[in-house]
mmCIF file of C-alpha atoms in Angstrom:
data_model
loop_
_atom_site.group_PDB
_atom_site.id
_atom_site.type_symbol
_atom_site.label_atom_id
_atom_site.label_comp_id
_atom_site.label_asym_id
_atom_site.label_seq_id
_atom_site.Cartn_x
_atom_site.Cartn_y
_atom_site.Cartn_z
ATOM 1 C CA UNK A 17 -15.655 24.656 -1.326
ATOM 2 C CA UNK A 18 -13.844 27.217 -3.349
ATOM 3 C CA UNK A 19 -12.534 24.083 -5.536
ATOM 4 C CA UNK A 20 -16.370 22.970 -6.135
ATOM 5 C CA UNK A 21 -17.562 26.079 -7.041
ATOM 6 C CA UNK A 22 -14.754 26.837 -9.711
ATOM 7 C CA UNK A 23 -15.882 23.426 -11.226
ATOM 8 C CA UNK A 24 -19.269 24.154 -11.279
ATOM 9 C CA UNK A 25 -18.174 27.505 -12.739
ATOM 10 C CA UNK A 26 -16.211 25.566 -15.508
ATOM 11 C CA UNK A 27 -18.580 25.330 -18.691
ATOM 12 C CA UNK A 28 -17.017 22.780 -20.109
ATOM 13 C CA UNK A 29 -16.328 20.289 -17.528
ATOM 14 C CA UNK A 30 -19.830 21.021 -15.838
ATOM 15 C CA UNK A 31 -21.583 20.549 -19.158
ATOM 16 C CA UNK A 32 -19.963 16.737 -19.191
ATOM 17 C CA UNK A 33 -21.004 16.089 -15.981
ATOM 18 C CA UNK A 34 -24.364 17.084 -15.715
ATOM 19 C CA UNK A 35 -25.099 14.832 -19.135
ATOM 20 C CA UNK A 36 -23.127 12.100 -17.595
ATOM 21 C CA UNK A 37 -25.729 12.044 -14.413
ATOM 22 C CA UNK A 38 -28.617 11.968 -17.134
ATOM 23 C CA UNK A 39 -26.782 9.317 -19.434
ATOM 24 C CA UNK A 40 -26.341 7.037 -16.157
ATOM 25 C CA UNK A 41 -30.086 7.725 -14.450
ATOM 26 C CA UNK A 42 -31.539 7.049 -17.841
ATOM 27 C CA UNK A 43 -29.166 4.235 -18.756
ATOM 28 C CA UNK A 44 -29.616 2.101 -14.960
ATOM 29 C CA UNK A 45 -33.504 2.661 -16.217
ATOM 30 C CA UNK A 46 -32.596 0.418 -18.972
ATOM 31 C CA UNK A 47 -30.568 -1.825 -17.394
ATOM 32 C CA UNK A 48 -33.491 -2.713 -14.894
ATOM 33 C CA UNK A 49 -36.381 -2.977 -17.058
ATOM 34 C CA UNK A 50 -34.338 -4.066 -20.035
ATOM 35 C CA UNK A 51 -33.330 -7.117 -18.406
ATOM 36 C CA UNK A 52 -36.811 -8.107 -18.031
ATOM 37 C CA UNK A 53 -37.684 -8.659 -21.738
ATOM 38 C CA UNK A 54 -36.027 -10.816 -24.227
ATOM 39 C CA UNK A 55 -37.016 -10.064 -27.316
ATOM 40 C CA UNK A 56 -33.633 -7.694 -27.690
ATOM 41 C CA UNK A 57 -30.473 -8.844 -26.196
ATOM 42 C CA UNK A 58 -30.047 -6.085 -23.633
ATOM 43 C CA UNK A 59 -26.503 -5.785 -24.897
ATOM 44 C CA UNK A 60 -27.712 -4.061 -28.178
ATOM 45 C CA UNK A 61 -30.370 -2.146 -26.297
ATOM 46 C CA UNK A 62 -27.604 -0.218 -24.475
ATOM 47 C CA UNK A 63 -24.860 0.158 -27.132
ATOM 48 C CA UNK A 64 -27.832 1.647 -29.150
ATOM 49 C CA UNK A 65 -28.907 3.810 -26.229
ATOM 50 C CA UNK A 66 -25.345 4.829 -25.898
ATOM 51 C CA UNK A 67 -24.774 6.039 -29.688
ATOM 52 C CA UNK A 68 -28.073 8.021 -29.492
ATOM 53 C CA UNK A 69 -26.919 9.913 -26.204
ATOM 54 C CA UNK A 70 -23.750 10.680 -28.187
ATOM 55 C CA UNK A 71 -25.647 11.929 -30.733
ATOM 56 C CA UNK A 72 -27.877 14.265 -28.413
ATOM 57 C CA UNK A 73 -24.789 15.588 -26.498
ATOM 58 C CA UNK A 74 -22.872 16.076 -29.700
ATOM 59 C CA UNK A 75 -26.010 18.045 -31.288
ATOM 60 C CA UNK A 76 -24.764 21.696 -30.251
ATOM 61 C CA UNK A 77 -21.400 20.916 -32.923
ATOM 62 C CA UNK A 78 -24.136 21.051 -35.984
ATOM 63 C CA UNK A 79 -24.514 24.217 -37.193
ATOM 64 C CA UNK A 80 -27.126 23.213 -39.572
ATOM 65 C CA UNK A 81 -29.210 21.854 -37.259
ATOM 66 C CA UNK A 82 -29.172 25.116 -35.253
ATOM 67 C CA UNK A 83 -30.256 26.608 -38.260
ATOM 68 C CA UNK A 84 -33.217 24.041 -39.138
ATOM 69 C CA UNK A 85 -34.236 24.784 -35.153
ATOM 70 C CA UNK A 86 -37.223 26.861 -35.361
ATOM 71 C CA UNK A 87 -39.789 28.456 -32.692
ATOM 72 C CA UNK A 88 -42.534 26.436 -34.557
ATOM 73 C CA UNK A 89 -40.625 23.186 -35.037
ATOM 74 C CA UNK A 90 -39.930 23.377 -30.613
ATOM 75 C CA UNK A 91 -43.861 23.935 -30.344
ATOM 76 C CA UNK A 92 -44.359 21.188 -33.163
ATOM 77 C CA UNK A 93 -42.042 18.747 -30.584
ATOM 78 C CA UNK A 94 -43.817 19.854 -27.654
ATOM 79 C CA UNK A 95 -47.192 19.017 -29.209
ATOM 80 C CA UNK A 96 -46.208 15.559 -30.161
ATOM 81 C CA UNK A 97 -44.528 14.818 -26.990
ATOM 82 C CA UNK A 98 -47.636 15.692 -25.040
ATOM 83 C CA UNK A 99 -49.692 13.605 -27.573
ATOM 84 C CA UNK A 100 -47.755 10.282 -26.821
ATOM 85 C CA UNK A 101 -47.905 11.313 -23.294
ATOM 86 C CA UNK A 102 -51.326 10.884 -23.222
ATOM 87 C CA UNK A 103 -51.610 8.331 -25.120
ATOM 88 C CA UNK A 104 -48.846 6.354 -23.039
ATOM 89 C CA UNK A 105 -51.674 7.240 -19.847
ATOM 90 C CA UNK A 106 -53.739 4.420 -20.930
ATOM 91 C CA UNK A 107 -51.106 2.068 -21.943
ATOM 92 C CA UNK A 108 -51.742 -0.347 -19.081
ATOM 93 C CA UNK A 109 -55.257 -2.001 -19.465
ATOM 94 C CA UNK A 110 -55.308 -3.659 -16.524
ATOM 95 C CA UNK A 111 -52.502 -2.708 -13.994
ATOM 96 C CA UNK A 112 -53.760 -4.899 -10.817
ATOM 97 C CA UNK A 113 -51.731 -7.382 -12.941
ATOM 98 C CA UNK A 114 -48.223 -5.369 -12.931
ATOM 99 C CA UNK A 115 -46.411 -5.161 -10.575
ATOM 100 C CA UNK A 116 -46.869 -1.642 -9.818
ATOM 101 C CA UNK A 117 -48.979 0.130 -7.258
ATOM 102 C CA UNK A 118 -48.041 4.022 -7.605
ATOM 103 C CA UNK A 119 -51.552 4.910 -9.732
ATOM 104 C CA UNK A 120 -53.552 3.308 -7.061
ATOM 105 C CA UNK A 121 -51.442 4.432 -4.174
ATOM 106 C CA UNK A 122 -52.165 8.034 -5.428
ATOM 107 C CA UNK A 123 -55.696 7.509 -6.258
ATOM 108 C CA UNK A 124 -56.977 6.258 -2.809
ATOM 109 C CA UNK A 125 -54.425 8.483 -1.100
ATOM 110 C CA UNK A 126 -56.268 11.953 -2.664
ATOM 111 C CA UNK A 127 -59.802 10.101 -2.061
ATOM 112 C CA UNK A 128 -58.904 9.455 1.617
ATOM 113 C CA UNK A 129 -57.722 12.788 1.875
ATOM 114 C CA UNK A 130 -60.793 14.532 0.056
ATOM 115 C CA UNK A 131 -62.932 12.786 2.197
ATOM 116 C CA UNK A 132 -61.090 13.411 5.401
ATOM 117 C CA UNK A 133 -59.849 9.677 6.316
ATOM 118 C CA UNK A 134 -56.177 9.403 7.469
ATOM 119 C CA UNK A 135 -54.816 8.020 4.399
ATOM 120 C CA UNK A 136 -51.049 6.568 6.307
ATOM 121 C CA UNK A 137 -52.574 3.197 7.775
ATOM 122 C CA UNK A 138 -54.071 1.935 4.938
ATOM 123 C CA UNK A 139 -52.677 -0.393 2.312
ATOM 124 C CA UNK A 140 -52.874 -0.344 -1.636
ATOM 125 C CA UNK A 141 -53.647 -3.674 -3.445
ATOM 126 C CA UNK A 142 -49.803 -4.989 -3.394
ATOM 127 C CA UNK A 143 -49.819 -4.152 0.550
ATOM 128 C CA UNK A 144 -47.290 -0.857 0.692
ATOM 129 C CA UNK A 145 -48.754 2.001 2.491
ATOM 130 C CA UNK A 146 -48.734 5.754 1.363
ATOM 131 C CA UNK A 147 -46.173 8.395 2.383
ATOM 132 C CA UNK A 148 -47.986 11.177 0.364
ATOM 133 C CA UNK A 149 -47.584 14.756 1.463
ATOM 134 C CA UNK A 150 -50.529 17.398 0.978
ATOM 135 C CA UNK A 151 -48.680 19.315 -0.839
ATOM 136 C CA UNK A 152 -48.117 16.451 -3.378
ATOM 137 C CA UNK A 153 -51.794 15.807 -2.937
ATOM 138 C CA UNK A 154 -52.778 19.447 -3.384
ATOM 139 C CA UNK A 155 -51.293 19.333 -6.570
ATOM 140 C CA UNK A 156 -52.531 15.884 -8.013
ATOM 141 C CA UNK A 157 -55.749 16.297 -7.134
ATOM 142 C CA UNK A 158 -57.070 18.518 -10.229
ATOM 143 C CA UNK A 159 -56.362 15.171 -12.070
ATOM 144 C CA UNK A 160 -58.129 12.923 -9.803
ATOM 145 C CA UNK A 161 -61.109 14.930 -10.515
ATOM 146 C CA UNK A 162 -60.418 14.823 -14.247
ATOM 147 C CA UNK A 163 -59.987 10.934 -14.266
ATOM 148 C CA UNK A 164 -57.021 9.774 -14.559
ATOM 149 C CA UNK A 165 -54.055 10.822 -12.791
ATOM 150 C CA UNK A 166 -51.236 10.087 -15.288
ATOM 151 C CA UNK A 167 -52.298 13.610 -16.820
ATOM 152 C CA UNK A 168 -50.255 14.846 -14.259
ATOM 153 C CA UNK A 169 -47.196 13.974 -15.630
ATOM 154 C CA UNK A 170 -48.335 15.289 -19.597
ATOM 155 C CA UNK A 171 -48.860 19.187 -16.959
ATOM 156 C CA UNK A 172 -45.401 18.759 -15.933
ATOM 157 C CA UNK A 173 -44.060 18.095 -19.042
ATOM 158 C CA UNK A 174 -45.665 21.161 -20.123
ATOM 159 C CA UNK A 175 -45.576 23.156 -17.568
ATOM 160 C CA UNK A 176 -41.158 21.938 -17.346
ATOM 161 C CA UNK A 177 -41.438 23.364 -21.818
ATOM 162 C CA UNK A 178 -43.113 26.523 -20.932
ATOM 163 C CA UNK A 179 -40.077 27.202 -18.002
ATOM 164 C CA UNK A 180 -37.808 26.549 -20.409
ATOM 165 C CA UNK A 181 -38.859 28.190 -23.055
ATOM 166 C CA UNK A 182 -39.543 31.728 -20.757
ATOM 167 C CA UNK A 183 -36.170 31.137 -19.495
ATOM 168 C CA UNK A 184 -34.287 30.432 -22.963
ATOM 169 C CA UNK A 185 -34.372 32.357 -26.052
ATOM 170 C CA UNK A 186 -32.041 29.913 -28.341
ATOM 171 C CA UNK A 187 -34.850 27.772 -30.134
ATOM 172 C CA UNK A 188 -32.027 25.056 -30.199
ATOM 173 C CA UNK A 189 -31.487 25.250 -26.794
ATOM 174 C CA UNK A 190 -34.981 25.113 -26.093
ATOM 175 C CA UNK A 191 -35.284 21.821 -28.524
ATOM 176 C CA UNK A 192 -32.556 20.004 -26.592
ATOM 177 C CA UNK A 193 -33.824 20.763 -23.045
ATOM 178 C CA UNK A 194 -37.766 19.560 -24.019
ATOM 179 C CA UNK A 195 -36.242 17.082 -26.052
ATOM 180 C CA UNK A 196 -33.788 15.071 -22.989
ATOM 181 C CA UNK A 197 -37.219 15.177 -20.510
ATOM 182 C CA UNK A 198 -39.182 14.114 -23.658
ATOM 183 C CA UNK A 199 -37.782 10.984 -24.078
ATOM 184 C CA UNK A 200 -35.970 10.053 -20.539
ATOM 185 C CA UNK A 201 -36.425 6.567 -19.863
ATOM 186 C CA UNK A 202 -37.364 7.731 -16.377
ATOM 187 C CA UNK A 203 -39.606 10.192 -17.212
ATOM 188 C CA UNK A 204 -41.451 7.587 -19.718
ATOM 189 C CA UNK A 205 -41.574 4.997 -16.798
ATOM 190 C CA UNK A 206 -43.342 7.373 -14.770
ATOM 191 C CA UNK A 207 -45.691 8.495 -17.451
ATOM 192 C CA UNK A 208 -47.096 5.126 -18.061
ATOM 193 C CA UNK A 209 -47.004 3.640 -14.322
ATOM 194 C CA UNK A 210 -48.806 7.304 -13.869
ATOM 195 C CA UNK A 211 -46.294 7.904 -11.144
ATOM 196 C CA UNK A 212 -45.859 11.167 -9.677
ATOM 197 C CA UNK A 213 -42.047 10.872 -8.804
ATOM 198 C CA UNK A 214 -40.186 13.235 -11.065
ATOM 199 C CA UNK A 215 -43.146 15.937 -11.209
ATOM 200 C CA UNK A 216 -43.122 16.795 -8.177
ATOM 201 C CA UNK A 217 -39.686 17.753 -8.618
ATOM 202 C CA UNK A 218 -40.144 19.389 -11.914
ATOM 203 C CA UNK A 219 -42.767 21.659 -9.920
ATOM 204 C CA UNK A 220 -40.024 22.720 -7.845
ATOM 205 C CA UNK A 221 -37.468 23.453 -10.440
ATOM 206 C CA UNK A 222 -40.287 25.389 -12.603
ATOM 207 C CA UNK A 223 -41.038 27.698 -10.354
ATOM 208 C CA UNK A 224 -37.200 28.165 -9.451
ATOM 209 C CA UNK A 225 -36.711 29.408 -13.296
ATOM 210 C CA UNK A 226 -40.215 31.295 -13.057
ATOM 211 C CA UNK A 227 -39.400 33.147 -9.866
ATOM 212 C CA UNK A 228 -36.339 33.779 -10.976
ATOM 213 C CA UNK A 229 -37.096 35.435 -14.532
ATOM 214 C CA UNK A 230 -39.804 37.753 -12.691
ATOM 215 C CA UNK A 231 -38.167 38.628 -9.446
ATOM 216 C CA UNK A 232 -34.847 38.167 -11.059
ATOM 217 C CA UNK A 233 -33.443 41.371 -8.642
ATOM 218 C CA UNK A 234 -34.978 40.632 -5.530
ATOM 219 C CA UNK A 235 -36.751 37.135 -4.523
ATOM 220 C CA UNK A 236 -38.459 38.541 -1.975
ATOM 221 C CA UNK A 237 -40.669 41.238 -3.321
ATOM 222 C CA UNK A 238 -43.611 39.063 -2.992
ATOM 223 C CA UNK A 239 -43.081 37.365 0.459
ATOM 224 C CA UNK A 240 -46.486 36.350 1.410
ATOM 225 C CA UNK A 241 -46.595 34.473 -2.127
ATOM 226 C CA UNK A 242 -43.159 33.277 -1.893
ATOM 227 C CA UNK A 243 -44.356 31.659 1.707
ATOM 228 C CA UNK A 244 -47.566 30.174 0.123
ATOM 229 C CA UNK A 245 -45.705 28.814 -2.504
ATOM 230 C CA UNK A 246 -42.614 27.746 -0.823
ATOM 231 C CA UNK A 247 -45.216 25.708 1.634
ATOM 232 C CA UNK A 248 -47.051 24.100 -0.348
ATOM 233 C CA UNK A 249 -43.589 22.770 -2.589
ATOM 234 C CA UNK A 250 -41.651 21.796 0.576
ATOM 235 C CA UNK A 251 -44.218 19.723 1.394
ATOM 236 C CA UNK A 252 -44.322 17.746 -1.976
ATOM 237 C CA UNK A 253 -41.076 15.635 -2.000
ATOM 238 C CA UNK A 254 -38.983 16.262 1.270
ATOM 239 C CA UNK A 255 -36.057 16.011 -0.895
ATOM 240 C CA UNK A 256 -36.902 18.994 -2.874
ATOM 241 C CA UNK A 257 -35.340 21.326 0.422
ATOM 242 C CA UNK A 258 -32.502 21.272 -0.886
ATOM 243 C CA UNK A 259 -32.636 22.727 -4.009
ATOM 244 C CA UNK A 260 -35.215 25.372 -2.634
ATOM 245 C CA UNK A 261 -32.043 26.030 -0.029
ATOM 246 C CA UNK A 262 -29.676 26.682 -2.338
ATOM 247 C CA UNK A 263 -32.433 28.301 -4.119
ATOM 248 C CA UNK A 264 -33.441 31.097 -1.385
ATOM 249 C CA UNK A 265 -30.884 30.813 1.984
ATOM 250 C CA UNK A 266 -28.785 33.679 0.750
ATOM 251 C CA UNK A 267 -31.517 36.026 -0.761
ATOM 252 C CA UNK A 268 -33.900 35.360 2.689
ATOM 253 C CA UNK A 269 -30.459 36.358 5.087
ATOM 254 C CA UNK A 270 -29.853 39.170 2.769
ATOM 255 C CA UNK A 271 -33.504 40.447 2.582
ATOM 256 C CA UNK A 272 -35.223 42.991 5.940
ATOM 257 C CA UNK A 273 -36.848 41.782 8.582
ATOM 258 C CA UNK A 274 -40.273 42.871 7.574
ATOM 259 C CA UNK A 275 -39.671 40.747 4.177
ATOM 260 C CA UNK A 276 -38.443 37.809 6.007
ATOM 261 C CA UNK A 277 -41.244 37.613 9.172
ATOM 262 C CA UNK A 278 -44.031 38.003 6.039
ATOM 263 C CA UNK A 279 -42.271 34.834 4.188
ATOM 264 C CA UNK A 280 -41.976 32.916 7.261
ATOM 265 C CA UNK A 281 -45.483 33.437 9.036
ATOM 266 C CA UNK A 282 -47.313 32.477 5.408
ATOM 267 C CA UNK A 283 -45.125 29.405 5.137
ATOM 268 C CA UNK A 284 -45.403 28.386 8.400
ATOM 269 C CA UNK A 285 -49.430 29.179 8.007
ATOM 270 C CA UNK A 286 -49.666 27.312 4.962
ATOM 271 C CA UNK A 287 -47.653 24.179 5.632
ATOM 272 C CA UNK A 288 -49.644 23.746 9.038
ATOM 273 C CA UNK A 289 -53.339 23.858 7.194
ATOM 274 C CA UNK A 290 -51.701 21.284 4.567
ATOM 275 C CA UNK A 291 -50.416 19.015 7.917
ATOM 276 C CA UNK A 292 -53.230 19.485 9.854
ATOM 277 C CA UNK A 293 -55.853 17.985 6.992
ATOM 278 C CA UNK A 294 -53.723 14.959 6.809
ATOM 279 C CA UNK A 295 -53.166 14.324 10.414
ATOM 280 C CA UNK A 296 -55.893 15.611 12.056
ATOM 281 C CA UNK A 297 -57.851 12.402 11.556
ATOM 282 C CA UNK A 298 -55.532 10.394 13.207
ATOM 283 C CA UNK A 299 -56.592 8.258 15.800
ATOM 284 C CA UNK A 300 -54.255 9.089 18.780
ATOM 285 C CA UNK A 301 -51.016 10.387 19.002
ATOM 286 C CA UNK A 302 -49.250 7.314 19.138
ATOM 287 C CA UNK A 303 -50.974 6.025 15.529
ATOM 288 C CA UNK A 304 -49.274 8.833 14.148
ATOM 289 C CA UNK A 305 -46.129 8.481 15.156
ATOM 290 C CA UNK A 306 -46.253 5.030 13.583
ATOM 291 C CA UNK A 307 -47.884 5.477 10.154
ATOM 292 C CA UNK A 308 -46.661 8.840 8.830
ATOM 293 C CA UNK A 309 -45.147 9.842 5.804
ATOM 294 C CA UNK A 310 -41.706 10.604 7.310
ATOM 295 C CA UNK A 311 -41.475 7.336 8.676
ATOM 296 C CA UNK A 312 -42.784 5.601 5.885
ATOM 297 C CA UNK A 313 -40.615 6.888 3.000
ATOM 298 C CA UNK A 314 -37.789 5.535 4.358
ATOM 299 C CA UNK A 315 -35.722 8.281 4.489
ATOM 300 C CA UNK A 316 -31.692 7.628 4.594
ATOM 301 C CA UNK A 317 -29.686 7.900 7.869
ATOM 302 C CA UNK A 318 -30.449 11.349 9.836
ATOM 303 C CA UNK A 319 -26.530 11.656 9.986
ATOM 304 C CA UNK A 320 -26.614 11.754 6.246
ATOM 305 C CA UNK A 321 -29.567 14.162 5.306
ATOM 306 C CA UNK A 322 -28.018 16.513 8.239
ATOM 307 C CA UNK A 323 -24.922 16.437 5.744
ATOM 308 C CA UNK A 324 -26.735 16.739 2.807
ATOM 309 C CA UNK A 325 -28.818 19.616 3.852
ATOM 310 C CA UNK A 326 -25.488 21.410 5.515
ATOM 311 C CA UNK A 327 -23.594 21.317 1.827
ATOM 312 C CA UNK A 328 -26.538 22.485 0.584
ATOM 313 C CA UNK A 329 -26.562 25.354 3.030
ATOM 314 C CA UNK A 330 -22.813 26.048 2.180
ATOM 315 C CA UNK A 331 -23.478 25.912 -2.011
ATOM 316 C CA UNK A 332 -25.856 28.705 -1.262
ATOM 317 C CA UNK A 333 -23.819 30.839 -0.234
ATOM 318 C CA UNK A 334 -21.710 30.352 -3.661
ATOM 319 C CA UNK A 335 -24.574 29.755 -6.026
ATOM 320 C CA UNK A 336 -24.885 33.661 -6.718
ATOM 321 C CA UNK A 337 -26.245 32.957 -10.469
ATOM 322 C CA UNK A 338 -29.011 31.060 -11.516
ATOM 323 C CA UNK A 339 -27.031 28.319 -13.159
ATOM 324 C CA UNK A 340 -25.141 27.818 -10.258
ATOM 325 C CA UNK A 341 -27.892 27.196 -8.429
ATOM 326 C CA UNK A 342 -29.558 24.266 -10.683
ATOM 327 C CA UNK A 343 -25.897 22.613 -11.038
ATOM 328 C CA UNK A 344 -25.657 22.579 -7.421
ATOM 329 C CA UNK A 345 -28.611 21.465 -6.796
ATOM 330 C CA UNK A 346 -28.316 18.782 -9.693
ATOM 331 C CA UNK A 347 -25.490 17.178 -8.156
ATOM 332 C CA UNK A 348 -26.477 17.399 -4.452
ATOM 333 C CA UNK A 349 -30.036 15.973 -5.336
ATOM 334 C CA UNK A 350 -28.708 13.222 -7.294
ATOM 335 C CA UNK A 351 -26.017 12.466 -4.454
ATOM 336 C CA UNK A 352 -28.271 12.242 -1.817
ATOM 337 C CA UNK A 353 -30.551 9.701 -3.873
ATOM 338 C CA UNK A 354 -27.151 7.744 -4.722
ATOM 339 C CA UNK A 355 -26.792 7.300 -0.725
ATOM 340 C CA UNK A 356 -30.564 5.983 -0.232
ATOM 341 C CA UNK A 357 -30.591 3.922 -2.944
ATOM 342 C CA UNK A 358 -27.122 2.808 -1.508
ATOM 343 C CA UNK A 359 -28.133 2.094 1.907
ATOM 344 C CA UNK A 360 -31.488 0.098 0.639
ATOM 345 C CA UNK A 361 -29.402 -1.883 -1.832
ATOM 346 C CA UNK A 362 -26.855 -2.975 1.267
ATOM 347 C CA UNK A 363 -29.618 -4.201 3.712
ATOM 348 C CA UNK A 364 -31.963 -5.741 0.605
ATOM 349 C CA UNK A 365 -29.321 -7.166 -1.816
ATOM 350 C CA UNK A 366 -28.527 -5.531 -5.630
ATOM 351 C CA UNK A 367 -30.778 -7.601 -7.874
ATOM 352 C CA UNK A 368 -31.788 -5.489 -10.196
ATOM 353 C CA UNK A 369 -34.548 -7.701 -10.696
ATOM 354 C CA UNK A 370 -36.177 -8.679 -7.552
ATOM 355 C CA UNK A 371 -35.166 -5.171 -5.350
ATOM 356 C CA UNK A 372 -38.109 -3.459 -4.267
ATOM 357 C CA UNK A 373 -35.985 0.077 -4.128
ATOM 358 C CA UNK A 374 -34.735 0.681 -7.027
ATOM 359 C CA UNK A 375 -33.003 3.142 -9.027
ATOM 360 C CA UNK A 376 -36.280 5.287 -9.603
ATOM 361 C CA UNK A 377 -34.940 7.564 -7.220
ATOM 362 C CA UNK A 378 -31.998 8.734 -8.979
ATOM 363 C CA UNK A 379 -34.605 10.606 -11.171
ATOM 364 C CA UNK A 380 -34.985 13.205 -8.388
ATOM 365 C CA UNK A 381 -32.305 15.415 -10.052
ATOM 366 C CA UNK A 382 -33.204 15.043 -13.652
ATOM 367 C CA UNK A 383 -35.503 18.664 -13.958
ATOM 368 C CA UNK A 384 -32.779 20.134 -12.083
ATOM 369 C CA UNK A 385 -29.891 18.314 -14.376
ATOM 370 C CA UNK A 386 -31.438 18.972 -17.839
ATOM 371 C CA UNK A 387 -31.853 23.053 -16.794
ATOM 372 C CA UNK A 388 -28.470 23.177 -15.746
ATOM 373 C CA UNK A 389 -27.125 21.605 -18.769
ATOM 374 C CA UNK A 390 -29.132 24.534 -20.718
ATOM 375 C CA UNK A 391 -26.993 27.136 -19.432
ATOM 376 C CA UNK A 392 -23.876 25.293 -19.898
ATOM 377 C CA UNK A 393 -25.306 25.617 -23.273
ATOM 378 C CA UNK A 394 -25.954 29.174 -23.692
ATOM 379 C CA UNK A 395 -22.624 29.640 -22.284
ATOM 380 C CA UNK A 396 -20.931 28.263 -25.663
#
């Protein structure tokens, strides 16, 4: 472990690394969809995707450009961004002809849920049931009551260039984190299917950076909060425990008792109201067990999270600084989606065409990724 950590610890090295994980999410994005269209030979699509990702990574060697890198030309990108965000919301016209179901799988999920009906048995238009969590829910449903739940990735996007810049002070650095979410392949596939994916973990790593710059000293001065908000996150994304371990594990053992019972009644409080008003109206025990969201994700092999979640439980323990923390949990994220994806591309086949599971999932680590590459940059 003490090998990992000095890597992580290496600037250098670790700044490499975390770009290569967004070069290759972003890049198998391309390779899947690209494939699909011929109107560029997908050839030229990634040699050209490939020189501009050399460009972006090389950007920090420009001196001029850190000059030209002002507070108002970051607010100026973040503006624009948002604007082609929503405009990217109503790109598909009529989407019962893709072949994509996440917009309607969250839209009659948060009605069934609003309305009380057990939302688990019931299947969307292409015949895939929902594994939403409430606290996934809880969060999309402002923009079910808006209209149109795609908004919720132009908040995230926001809310991810508001973290950054309260974390940050370099404008450039600030430019070139907005800038690699801004124009992710993933994050643009998820924007126009109006996918929730990568939000929900963006909510997670915002809230890392803004707990962090307030509570920067102790994590636990607020512990009823801190529960509330830890319950409701946990239950977004089950994959986002592991960055909220190496997140909180060491501060929680290191905080007193009175501290840590506070935290763990108003989690425990709040994730069992957000479980309750999904499986409450269940129709028998048994019903449950079948349709729930657990089940029905698909998680990878128990054996494998239990690893997962124990080398998360060690890099917590060596994550003592902030940047430690999002590199860990960058790589552990993205290593754990690399083994579902893995195990669903052994038992369906790899067509990148025709595979249902697909690399989406790598996207998990990307919020986590782009904030650890950040510090690697205020480092130099």
């Amino acid at each position: 472990m003490n090998g990992i950590l000095k890597f992580v610890k290496g600037n250098q090295l670790n700044s490499i690394l975390l770009f290569t994980v967004y070069f290759v999410v972003n890049l198998l994005f391309l390779t899947k969809y690209g494939i699909r269209q011929s109107f560029v030979p997908l050839s030229i699509l990634v040699v050209v995707f490939s020189v501009a990702n050399v460009f972006l990574f090389s950007a920090g060697k420009w001196e001029r450009l850190k000059k030209i890198i002002s507070g108002k030309f970051v607010y100026i990108l973040i503006a624009g961004i948002a604007l082609v965000y929503i405009a990217l919301c109503h790109v598909m016209k009529d989407p019962y002809k893709m072949n994509i179901d996440r917009w309607q799988t969250l839209e009659f999920s948060l009605e069934y849920w609003i309305k009380g009906k057990y939302i688990y048995d019931t299947p969307n238009f292409m015949g895939n049931l929902s594994s939403y969590l409430p606290g996934q829910l809880l969060l999309s449903s402002i923009f079910y009551f808006i209209g149109n739940v795609g908004y919720l990735q132009v908040a995230a996007f926001l809310l991810f260039a508001y973290t950054i810049c309260l974390e940050f002070k370099s404008n450039f650095i600030r430019f070139i984190g907005i800038l690699m979410l801004g124009i992710s392949l993933a994050y643009i596939y998820d924007v126009v299917c109006k996918s929730d994916f990568i939000a929900s973990f963006i909510a997670v790593a915002a809230f890392m950076l803004f707990w962090h710059s307030k509570f920067k000293h102790d994590y636990f001065q607020k512990p009823i909060l801190l529960g509330i908000s830890i319950g409701v996150l946990c239950l977004t994304r089950s994959v986002v425990i592991i960055p909220l371990i190496i997140f909180l594990l060491r501060p929680f053992l290191n905080t007193g008792w009175e501290k840590k019972i506070k935290f763990g009644l108003s989690l425990l409080l709040t994730a069992g109201i957000l479980l309750a008003s999904v499986f409450l109206p269940a129709k028998n025990l048994d019903h449950l067990l079948q349709y729930n969201p657990l089940t029905l994700q698909g998680q990878s092999n128990k054996y494998v999270m239990l690893f997962f979640i124990v080398l998360a439980i060690m890099a917590s323990f060596y994550a003592k600084r902030i940047e430690s923390v999002f590199s860990f949990s960058a790589y552990i994220t993205f290593l754990v989606m690399v083994s579902f994806v893995t195990e669903k591309y052994l038992i369906l086949g790899f067509d990148f065409q025709s595979n249902f599971f697909s690399t989406t999932y790598l996207a998990a680590c990307l919020p986590f990724c782009i904030i650890g590459y950040c510090y690697t940059k205020r480092k130099e």
